[in-house]
């Protein structure tokens, strides 16, 4: 059988083509190839990125946006070979279906356009030209925003596209960036970087993408010694490991694992609305095959609506099944199949123990819905698996979610919109930083305060010139 | 429910576990015990009975131990898996829990004497057949860690088989007692009696790092052994098994072939042990496969269909542990392996694992922060 190979790196001119390449199989007949960078390679790479920063620092931010916008348009153009290549590589590397790859690419690239990025900078900086030089911002001072010379970003690989978003943020701040994407997100950062370099030679020496196995290989002092900021997306273990590698003087911006919660108010459970709610919730769960930090893992459903939670769960199960036809699950790997077997058999035993638990499952291990009257926070690490828990009133959610501040973030909601602010007030006290609808949950706006942080927080410095009168 | 059924069956099993180990039991002997246990568990655990019935297996139609429907390890995180009376539970062993799990796994133990008999039978055979080594344990004392099945196991071995000679060298806050351990090892270096040094893989990684940093090494007495209890992934740093074994052998003055790997899990009361050999011609280090005691057998199942696979094929491991009389005799794990000869298995990958038995995640966090 022929094996397709994807080179999961894009290194700047000036670094020799790596002599040693490693490879990892990501699916039948598909492997990812990546460089084995020795200490000297890493040293040269970091030096190129630091020296190459001068060119992007001199480029007006409007031109940076222009170049990025052109690449994002190519990802949206149905006829562009770049888009075809991206989809082709996303499927095996992220373990998703082609339908899901198309959905994700459309959703992600819509936020990388010239318009969206201009809007983003206007929201975050009021005067985006602050990134080009000192601007009068109020009486008494002028100000400039300056990204770190060298940004090192370690991606997680759970959601394709997150790496590109991180890469764009660094470039908007005129930082050089080395991004090590997670294996599930190698396609887009590499292809994006290649395309961006075609747009302007400025990006030749300030942009590098290289995958390596973070569990086996450390980042290395040659790179860390020159980084101004390290950004990490990943599990608690990954963050802990990277934190232990970096000197204390370097800023670390970490985005850890989060648990998505869904709330279904009784207003969303009346007549036809109950069905519509189930469809929207099913979509919210299924996007990214539920691997996003924004994906709902546990649903709390209010009692005393027209449709009872234990009946609504059946509508949800049907919606999950129908969605599987439209937006199929990708190919599960061995560990994922084992986890589904475990989840289903364990739930079946619980069902038989008279605990009130009911199991609903899709064909071919594609989705699992578990109705569980026991209200404590319980989730599964399987794809498209959700716990549905009946509650007397949404006001009890605050108590149920308490003491989990470090793992909460997005809460998606249906119905109860008149109670939205009260609920948000309650949830803000237990660590929730985003309350949204199920429809919007998978697609946070570009200005989203990820884990409560502003978009560029920790990635740049503000420089003030105070008015001097004498 | 008749508690005397449990007592009688437990007594029979304890007698059998106490027999000297000469190799795997005849298939009929194992099957007879396993079916008796299935019959008992079917009668005393109503939810398991329904679960088995749904799969078409009942005491009246079961022919072979391989037909016993396995309970997944995840079920131990949901609710008590007990074949018997909840009020009779003697102790509960727990998994330390990882970021992958939202709930802690619990193994309710109706009668610790079965666990004791299983530990004694296996450890006598592997480590105490010709000698009575001093046992140094790189885990917490069972008094500090009463819910750790690994601490319990090493506590029993220390008090009964090593006759109290040895000690535990991880404190209640998960700190390795480096200096005390060095002092004890130095004393033992001067004596003639052998040493059995047991701990989780990751505790050994931290211990080896510390010894290297301090420039220390030991020359342990002849016939000393190290028992390493699995779990290399998902820690502050990943160390290959061969690198760890080489480092441990060099630092303690023993051959790599004196390092034995243990494979167990909180949900089971019996353990596998794997010997290491050095090929005389090539010097290559070879792991000989995990050997169960005669009262523990495994099937390798197709990951998708859960149908048994022939020897040599890789699949998910399902263990049949006769010591699990009070919980579930058949356990479907998340571990991947291959069946070898003589009931041995080769582990290919572990999702669940012995690291949870020893709380080494917590210890790893602590040690990483200290360094």
XYZ file of C-alpha atoms in Angstrom, chain A residues 215-216 218 235-237 240-241 244-245 248 257 333-339 341-355 365 374 376-381 387, chain B residues 47-48 50-51 54-55 71-75 77-79 81 99-103 233-238 302-306 314-316 332-336 351 361 364-365:
86
model
C 6.843 13.689 25.232
C 10.161 12.469 23.873
C 12.382 18.786 25.134
C -3.205 19.141 29.049
C -2.219 19.823 32.630
C 0.678 17.392 32.170
C 3.470 21.272 33.863
C 6.211 19.736 31.773
C 9.433 22.925 34.377
C 11.581 23.470 31.261
C 11.470 31.614 35.580
C -7.889 21.610 29.667
C -7.877 5.035 16.839
C -7.331 1.952 18.981
C -7.294 3.840 22.289
C -10.446 5.740 21.381
C -12.290 2.528 20.519
C -11.194 0.994 23.829
C -12.504 4.007 25.722
C -16.120 0.090 24.853
C -15.319 0.920 28.473
C -17.815 3.769 28.666
C -20.669 1.807 27.186
C -20.106 -1.377 29.189
C -19.645 0.562 32.450
C -22.803 2.584 31.785
C -24.746 -0.565 30.985
C -23.764 -2.004 34.351
C -24.905 1.195 36.028
C -28.167 1.040 34.107
C -28.725 -2.447 35.492
C -27.918 -1.386 39.034
C -31.169 0.591 39.098
C -29.461 3.953 39.365
C -19.359 3.818 18.282
C -26.805 11.753 39.735
C -22.209 15.591 40.278
C -19.728 16.650 37.621
C -18.979 13.556 35.593
C -17.653 13.464 32.072
C -16.167 11.098 29.549
C -13.038 11.450 27.449
C -23.959 13.188 30.162
C -26.703 -5.874 38.249
C -23.835 -8.068 37.084
C -28.458 -8.875 34.399
C -25.418 -7.712 32.497
C -28.045 -9.800 28.471
C -24.899 -11.253 26.937
C -16.557 -5.851 33.871
C -14.761 -2.801 32.461
C -12.270 -1.028 34.749
C -14.245 2.178 34.189
C -17.197 0.623 36.045
C -15.302 4.528 38.908
C -19.087 4.528 38.740
C -20.408 2.576 41.719
C -18.638 -3.490 42.192
C -6.916 14.256 34.532
C -8.455 11.713 32.162
C -10.946 10.579 34.762
C -13.648 12.548 36.432
C -14.077 10.005 39.206
C 3.775 7.985 30.172
C 2.094 11.266 31.003
C 4.618 12.333 33.584
C 6.812 15.414 33.923
C 9.286 13.632 31.750
C 9.070 10.475 29.734
C -10.293 -7.679 19.258
C -10.615 -3.979 20.057
C -13.743 -3.527 17.943
C -15.647 -6.757 18.475
C -14.209 -7.937 21.817
C -2.462 -7.409 19.409
C -5.671 -6.469 21.214
C -7.219 -5.206 24.412
C -11.834 -5.668 30.783
C -8.864 -3.307 30.861
C -7.825 -0.378 28.695
C -4.413 -1.979 28.191
C -3.222 -3.379 24.898
C -4.051 3.507 29.359
C 1.180 11.314 39.662
C 5.732 13.366 40.282
C 4.120 16.771 40.618
